Coordinates of C-alpha atoms in Angstrom, one line a residue:
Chain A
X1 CA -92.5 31.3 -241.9
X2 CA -93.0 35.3 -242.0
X3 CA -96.9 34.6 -241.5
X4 CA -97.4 34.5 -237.9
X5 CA -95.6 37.5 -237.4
X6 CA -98.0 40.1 -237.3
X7 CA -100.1 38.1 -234.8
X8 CA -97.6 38.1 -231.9
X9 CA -97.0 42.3 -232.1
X10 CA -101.0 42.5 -232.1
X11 CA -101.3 40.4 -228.6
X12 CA -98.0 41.9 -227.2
X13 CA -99.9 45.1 -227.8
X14 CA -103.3 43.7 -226.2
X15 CA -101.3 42.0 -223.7
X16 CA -98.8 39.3 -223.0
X17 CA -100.7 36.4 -221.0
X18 CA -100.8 34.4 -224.3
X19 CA -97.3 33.4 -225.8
X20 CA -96.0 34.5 -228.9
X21 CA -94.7 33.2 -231.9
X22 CA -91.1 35.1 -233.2
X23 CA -88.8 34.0 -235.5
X24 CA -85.3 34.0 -234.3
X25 CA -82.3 33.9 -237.3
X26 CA -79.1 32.5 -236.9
X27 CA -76.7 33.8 -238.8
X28 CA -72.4 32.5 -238.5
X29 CA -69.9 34.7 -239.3
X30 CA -69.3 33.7 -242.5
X31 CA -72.7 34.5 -243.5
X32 CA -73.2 30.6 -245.4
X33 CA -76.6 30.3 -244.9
X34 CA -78.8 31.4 -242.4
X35 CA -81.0 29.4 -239.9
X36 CA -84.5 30.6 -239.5
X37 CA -86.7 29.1 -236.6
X38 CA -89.9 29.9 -235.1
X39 CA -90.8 29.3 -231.2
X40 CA -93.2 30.7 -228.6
X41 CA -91.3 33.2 -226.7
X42 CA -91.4 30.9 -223.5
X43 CA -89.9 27.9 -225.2
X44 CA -86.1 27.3 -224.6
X45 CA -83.4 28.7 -226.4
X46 CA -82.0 25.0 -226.9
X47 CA -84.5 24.4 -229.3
X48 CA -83.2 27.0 -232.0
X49 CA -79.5 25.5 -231.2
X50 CA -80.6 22.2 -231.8
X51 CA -82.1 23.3 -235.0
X52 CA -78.7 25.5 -236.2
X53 CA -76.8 22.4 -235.2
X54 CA -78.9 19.8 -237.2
X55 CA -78.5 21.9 -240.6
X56 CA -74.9 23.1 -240.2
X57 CA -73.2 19.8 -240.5
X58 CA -69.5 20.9 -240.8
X59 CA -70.4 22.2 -236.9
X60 CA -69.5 19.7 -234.3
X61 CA -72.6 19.8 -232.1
X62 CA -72.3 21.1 -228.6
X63 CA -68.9 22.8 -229.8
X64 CA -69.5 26.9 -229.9
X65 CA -71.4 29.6 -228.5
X66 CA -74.5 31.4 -229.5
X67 CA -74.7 35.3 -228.7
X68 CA -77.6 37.6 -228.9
X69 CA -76.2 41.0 -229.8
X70 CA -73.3 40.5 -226.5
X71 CA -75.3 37.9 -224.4
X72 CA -74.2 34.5 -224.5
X73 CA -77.1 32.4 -224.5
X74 CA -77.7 29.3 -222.8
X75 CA -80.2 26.6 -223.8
X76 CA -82.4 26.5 -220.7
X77 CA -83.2 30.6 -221.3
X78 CA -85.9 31.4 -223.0
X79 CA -87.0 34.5 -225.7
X80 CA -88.9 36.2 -223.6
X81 CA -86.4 36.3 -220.7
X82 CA -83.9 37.8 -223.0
X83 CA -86.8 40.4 -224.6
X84 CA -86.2 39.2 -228.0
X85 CA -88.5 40.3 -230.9
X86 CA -89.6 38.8 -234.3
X87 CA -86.4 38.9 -236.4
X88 CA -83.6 38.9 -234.1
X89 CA -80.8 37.6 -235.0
X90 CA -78.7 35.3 -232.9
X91 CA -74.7 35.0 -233.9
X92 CA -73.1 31.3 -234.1
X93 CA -69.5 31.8 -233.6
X94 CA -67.1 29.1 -234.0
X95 CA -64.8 28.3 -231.1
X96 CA -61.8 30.4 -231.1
X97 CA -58.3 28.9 -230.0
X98 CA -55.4 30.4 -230.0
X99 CA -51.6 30.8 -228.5
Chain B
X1 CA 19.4 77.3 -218.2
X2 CA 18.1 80.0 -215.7
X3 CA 16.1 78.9 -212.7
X4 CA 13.1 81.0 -211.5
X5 CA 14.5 82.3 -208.3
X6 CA 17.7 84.1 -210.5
X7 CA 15.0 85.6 -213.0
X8 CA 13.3 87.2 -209.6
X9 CA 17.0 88.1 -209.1
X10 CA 17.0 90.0 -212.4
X11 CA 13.7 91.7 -212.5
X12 CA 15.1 93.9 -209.9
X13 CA 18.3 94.2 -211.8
X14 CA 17.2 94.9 -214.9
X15 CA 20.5 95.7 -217.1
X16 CA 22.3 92.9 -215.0
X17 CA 24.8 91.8 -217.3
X18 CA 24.0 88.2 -216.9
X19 CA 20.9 88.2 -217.9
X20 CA 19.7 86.3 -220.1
X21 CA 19.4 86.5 -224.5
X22 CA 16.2 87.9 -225.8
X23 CA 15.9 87.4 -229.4
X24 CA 12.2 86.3 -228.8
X25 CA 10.0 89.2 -229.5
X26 CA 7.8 88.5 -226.3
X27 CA 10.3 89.2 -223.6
X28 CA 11.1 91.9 -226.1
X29 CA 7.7 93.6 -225.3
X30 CA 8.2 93.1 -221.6
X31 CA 11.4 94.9 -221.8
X32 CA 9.5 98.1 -221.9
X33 CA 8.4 97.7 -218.2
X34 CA 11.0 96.1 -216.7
X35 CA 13.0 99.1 -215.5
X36 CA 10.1 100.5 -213.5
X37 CA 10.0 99.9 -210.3
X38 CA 7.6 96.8 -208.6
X39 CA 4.9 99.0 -207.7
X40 CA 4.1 100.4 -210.9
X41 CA 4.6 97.2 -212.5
X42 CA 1.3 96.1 -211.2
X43 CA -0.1 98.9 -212.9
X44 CA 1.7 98.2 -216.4
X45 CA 1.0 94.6 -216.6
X46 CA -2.9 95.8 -215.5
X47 CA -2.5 98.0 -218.3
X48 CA -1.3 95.8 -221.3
X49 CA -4.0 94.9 -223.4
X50 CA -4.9 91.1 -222.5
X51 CA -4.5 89.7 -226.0
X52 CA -0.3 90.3 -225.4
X53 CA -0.2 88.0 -222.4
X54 CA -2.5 85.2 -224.1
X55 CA 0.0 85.7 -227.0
X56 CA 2.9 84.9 -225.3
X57 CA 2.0 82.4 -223.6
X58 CA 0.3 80.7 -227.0
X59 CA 3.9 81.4 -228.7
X60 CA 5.1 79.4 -225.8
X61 CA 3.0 76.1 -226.2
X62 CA 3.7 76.5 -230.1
X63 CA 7.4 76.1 -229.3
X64 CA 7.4 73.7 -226.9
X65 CA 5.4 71.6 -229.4
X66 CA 7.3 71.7 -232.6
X67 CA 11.2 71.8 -231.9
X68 CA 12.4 70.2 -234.7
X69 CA 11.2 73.4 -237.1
X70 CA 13.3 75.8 -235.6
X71 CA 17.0 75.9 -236.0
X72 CA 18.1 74.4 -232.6
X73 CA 20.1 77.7 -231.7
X74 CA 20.6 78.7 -228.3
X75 CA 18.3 81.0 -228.0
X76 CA 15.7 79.0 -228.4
X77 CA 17.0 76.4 -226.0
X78 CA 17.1 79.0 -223.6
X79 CA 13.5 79.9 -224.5
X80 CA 12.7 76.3 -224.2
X81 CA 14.5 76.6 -220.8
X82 CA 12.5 79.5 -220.0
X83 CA 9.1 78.2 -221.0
X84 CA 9.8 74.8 -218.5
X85 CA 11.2 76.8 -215.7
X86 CA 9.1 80.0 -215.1
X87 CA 5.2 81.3 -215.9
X88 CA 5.7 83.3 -219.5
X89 CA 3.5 85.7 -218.4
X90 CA 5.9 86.7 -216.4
X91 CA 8.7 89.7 -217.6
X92 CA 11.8 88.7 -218.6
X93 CA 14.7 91.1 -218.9
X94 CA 16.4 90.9 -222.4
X95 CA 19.7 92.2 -223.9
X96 CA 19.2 92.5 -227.8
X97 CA 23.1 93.4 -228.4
X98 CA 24.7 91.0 -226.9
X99 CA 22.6 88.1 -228.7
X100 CA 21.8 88.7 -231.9
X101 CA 17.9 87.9 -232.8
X102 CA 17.8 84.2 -233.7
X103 CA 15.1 84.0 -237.1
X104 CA 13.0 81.9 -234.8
X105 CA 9.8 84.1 -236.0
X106 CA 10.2 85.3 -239.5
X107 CA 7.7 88.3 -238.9
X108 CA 8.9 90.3 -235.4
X109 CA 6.4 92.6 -233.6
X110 CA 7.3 95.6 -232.3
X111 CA 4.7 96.7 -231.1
X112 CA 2.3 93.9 -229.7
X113 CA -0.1 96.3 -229.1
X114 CA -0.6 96.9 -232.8
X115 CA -1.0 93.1 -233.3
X116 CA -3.9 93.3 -230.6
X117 CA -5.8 95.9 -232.3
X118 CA -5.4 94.9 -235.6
X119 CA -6.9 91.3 -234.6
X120 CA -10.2 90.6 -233.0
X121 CA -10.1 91.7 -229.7
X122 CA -9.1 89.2 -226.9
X123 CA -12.1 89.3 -224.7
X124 CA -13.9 88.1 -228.2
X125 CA -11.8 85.7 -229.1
X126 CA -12.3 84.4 -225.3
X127 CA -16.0 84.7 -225.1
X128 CA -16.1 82.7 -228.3
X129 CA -13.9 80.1 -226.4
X130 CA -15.7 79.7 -223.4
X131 CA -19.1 79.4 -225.6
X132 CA -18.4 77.2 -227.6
X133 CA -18.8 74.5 -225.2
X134 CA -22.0 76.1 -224.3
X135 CA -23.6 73.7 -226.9
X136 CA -22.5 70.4 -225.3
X137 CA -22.9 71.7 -222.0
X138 CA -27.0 72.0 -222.7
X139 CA -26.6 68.8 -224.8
X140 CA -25.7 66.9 -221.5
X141 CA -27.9 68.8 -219.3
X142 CA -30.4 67.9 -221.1
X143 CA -29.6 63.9 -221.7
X144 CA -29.1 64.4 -218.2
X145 CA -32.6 65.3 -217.4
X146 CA -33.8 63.1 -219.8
X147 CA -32.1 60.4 -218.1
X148 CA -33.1 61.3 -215.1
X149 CA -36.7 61.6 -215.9
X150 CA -36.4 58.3 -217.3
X151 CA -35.1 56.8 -214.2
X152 CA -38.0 58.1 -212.0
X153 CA -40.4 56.5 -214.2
X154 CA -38.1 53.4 -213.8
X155 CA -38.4 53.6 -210.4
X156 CA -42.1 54.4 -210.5
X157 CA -43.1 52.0 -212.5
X158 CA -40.6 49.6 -210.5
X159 CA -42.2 50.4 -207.1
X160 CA -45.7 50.9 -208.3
X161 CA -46.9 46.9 -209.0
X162 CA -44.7 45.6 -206.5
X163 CA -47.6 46.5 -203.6
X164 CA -49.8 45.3 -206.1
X165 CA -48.8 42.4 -207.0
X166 CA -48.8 41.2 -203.3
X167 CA -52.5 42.4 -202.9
X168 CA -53.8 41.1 -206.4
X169 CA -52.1 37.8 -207.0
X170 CA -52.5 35.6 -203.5
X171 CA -50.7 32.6 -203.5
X172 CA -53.5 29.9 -203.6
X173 CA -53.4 27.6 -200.8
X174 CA -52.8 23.8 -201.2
X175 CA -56.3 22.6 -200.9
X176 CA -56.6 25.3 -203.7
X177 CA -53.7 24.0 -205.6
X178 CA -55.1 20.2 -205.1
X179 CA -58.2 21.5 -207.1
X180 CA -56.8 22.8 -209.8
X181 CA -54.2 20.0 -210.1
X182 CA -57.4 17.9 -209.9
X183 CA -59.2 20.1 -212.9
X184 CA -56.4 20.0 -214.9
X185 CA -55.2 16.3 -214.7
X186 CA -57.8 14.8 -212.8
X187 CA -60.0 11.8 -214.0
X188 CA -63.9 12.5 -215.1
X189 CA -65.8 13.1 -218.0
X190 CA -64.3 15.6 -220.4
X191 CA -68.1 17.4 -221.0
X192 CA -68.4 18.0 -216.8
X193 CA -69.2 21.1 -216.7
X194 CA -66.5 22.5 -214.2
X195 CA -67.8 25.7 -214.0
X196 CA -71.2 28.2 -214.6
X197 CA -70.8 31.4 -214.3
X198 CA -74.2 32.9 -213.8
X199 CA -74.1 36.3 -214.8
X200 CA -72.2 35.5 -218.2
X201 CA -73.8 32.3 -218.9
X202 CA -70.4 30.9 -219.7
X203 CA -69.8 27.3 -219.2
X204 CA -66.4 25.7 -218.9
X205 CA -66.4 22.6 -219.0
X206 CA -63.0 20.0 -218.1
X207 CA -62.1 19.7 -222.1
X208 CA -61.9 23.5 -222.3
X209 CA -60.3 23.8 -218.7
X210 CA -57.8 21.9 -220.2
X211 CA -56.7 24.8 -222.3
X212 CA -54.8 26.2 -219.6
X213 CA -52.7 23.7 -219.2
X214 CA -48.9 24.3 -219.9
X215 CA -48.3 25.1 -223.7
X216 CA -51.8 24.3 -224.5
X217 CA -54.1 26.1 -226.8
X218 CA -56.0 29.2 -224.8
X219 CA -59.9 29.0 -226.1
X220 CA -62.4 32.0 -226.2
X221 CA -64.2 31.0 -223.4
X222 CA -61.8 31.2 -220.9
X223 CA -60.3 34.5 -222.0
X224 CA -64.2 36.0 -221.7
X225 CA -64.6 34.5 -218.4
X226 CA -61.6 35.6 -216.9
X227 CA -62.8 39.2 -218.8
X228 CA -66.0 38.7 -216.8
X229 CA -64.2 38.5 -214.0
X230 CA -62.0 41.5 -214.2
X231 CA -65.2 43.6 -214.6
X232 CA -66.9 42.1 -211.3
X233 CA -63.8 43.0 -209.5
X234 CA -64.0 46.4 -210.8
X235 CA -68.0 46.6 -210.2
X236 CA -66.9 45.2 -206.6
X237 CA -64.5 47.6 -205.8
X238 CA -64.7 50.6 -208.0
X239 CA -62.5 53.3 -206.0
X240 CA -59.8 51.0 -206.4
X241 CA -59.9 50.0 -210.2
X242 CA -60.1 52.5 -213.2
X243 CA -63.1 52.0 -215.0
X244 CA -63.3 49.4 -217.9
X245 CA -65.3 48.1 -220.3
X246 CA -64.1 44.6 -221.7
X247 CA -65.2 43.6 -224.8
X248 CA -65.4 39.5 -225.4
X249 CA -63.7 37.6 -228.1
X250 CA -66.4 37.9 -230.7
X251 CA -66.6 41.7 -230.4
X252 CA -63.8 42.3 -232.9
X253 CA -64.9 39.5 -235.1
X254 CA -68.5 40.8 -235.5
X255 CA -67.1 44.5 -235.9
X256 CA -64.6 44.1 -238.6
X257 CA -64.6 41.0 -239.9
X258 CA -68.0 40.4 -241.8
X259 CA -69.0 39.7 -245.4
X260 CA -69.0 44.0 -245.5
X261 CA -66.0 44.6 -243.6
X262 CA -66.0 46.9 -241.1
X263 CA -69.8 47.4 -239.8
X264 CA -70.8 49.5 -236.8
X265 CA -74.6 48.6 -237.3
X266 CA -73.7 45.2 -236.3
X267 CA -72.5 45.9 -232.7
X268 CA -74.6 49.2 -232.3
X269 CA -76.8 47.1 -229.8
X270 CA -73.7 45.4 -227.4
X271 CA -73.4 48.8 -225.4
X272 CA -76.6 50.2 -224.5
X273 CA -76.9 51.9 -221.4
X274 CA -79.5 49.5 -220.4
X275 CA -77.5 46.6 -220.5
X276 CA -74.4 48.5 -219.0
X277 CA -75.5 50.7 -217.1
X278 CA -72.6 53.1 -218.1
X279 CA -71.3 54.6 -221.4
X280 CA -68.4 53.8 -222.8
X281 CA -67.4 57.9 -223.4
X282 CA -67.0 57.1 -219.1
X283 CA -64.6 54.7 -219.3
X284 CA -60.7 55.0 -218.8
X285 CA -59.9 51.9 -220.9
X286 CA -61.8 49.8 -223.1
X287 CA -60.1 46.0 -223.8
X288 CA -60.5 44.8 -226.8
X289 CA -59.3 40.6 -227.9
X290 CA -58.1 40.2 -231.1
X291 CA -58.3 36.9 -232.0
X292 CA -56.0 36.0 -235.0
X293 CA -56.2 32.8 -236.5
X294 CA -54.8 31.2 -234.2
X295 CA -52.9 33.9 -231.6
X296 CA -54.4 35.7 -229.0
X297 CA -53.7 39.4 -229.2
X298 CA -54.8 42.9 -227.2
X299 CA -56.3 46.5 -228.4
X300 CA -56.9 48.8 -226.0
X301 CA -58.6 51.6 -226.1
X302 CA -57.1 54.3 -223.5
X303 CA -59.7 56.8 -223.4
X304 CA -57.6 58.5 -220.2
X305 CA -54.1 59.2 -222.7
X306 CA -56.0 59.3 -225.6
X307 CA -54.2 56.0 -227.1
X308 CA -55.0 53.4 -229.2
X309 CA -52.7 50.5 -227.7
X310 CA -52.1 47.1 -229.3
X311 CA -50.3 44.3 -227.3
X312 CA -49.1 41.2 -229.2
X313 CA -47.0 38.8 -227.3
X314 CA -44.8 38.1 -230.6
X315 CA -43.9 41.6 -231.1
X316 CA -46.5 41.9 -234.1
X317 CA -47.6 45.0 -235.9
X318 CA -51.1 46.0 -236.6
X319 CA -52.7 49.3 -237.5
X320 CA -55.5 48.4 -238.9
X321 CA -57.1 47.1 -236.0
X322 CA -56.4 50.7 -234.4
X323 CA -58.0 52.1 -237.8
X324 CA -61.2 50.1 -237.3
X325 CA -61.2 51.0 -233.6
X326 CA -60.9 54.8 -233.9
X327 CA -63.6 54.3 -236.6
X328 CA -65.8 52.7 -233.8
X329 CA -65.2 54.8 -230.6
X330 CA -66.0 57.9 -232.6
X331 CA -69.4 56.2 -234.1
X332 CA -70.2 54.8 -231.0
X333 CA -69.7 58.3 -228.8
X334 CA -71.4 60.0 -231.2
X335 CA -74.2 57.6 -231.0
X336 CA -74.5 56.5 -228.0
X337 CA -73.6 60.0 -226.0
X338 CA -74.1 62.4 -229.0
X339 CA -70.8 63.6 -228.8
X340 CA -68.0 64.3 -231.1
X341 CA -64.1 63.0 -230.7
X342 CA -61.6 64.5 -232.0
X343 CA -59.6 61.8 -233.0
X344 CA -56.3 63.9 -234.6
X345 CA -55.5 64.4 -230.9
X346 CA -55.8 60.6 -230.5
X347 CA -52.3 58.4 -231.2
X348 CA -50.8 54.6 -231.9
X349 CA -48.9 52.8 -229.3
X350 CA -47.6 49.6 -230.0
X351 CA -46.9 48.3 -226.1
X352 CA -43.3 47.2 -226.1
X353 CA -42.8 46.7 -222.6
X354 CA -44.8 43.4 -221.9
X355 CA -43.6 39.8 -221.8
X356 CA -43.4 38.0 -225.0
X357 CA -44.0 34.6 -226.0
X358 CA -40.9 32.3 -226.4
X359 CA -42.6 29.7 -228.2
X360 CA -45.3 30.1 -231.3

């Protein structure tokens, strides 16, 4: 998974026409376990959703919101709009309902 | 019983033989003066030391008020008489041999003048008096101001919304009503998204509209839109809001409530300058939503008064969410505008004065 890593930084630095590969984490709050996936900086954000959704089973899909650092994300936005990097971390937070 | 105009009478007939008894040693004392003439009267009373006249006049009251002690002789009757008909301070002609003294007052004075030295002086005695109300006197005056202070604020606070209100909360009109009546009740699939708001990202779609229906369950991502919101109408009209910074739902959440407890690290990147364009050392107020479990709470940092404020709609108590803020404001001025704060000048407020929940 780590292995295409170093590739990407070395074209960023020669230039960005090509896409890169980063890996993105998701992490909940409880910290269970962790969600690593790997996309081309122009592929949509849904992608990695779809992926937390499909190994967190106890999360309803569709149901919560995904935030990078305080930007909500939204599945048709992609890595490089949102200037992510190999190894950011994206938050999965559970909905939060309250009176 | 001797009426006041016959004890004029006498005072310019001294030795009249109607006159009345004196076996009360304070008409004794006046008897000194009483054959000078009117003129130099003036002078003599001018001249007796004060604390005689306050004594009579307290032997007087003492008299009046207890009776039954003292043998009921005539004398006293007609001292009785005296003190109801005429001012003691007056003189009062006596005749000591034709009445013998009455043992009203087991110790006589002769000389009232030696009583007054021997005592504290008068003017003392008088001073002490009159001050010892002083105490009170600045007790009131000061609930007073109090009071009044507290009133202006009232009234401040009373008149200050009012134009407000009017110019932030517009009626919505009833094509407006009909489409929120129709978001809230209306028929359609529950995932519609209702609506994007671009800036934020946030969705809301009819299921989580429904959240603000009466006594329903208010969800995060209506409280962060609605936070959105606030700070485009600041952004819009900045002369005419203080500045703000509103954190969303998940800010707290992420801060203090991970596997390691409170961790700056983990929100160091949700306030760079380059996403806000501002820092947060510029702010008046800072919002924070607590989410607990399952009520919606309030922090605020008041970077104006210097206050840490907490608002909970059922009255609750938190300080360590003021704790774990103080923690982060100082980290984040520090890193964010290299400066220190000095928090000991910093305080709690628990907001009392805001509505409260009735049910929960």
């Amino acid at each position: 998974m780590q292995a295409p890593a170093p590739a990407p930084e070395e074209d960023s630095k020669a230039g960005v026409k090509s896409p890169e590969f980063i890996t993105i984490k998701v992490v909940d709050q409880e910290e269970r376990r962790p969600v690593r996936h790997t996309i081309r900086t122009t592929d949509k954000l849904q992608v990695v959703m779809d992926r937390y959704y499909s190994e967190a089973p106890e999360v309803t899909y569709g149901t919560g919101s995904f935030y990078f650092d305080d930007i909500r994300l939204k599945g048709d936005k992609t890595p490089a709009q949102l200037k992510m990097e190999d190894g950011d971390i994206i938050d999965y937070f559970a909905p939060q309902i309250g009176g | 019983m001797i009426s006041a105009p016959s004890l004029l009478h006498r005072r310019k007939r001294p030795h009249d033989a109607s006159s009345p008894p004196s076996n009360l040693h304070g008409p004794q004392r006046s008897r000194r003066f009483c054959g000078w003439s009117v003129g130099s009267r003036f002078f003599a009373s001018s001249s007796i030391p004060p604390g005689a006249g306050f004594f009579q006049v307290d032997m007087g009251n003492f008299f009046s008020s207890f009776p039954a002690f003292w043998p009921r002789g005539k004398g006293l009757r007609e001292y009785k008489g005296l003190v109801d008909a005429c001012d003691l301070t007056t003189v009062v002609t006596t005749d000591d041999a034709k009445f013998p003294p009455v043992p009203v007052v087991t110790r006589t004075i002769n000389d009232p003048r030696n009583a007054v030295l021997n005592s504290e002086p008068y003017y003392k005695k008088a001073h002490e008096k009159a001050r010892s109300h002083d105490k009170r006197t600045s007790e009131i005056s000061l609930q007073v101001n109090l009071l009044e202070e507290t009133r202006a604020e009232l009234q401040k606070s009373a008149e200050a919304p009012k134009e407000d209100f009017s110019q932030l909360f517009i009626p919505l009109t009833a094509e407006e009503e009909n489409e929120v009546h129709e978001c809230l009740y209306g028929r359609g699939s529950s995932i519609e998204v209702l609506a994007l708001h671009e800036p934020s990202n946030i969705e809301v779609s009819r299921e989580k509209f429904w959240c603000l229906k009466p006594r329903a369950w208010l969800n995060d991502e209506v409280i962060n839109l609605y936070l959105e919101l606030l700070k485009e109408r600041e952004r819009r009209e900045p002369k005419r809001f203080l500045k703000c910074h509103f954190f969303n739902t998940f800010f707290y959440k992420k801060l203090a409530c991970g596997k390691n407890g409170y961790d700056y690290k983990s929100v160091k990147r949700w306030t760079t300058n380059r996403k806000l364009g501002y820092e947060l050392i510029e702010c008046d107020k800072i919002f924070v939503p607590v989410h607990r479990d399952i009520h919606w709470c309030l922090a605020i940092i008041n970077m104006k008064e210097k206050t840490f404020q907490y608002l909970d709609s059922l009255g609750g108590v938190d300080h360590h969410v003021s704790k774990v803020l103080a923690k982060y404001i100082a980290e984040e001025v520090k890193d964010k505008s290299n400066k220190e704060i000095d928090l000991s000048s910093w305080h709690e407020e628990l907001v009392d004065y805001i509505p409260f929940q009735k049910n929960g």
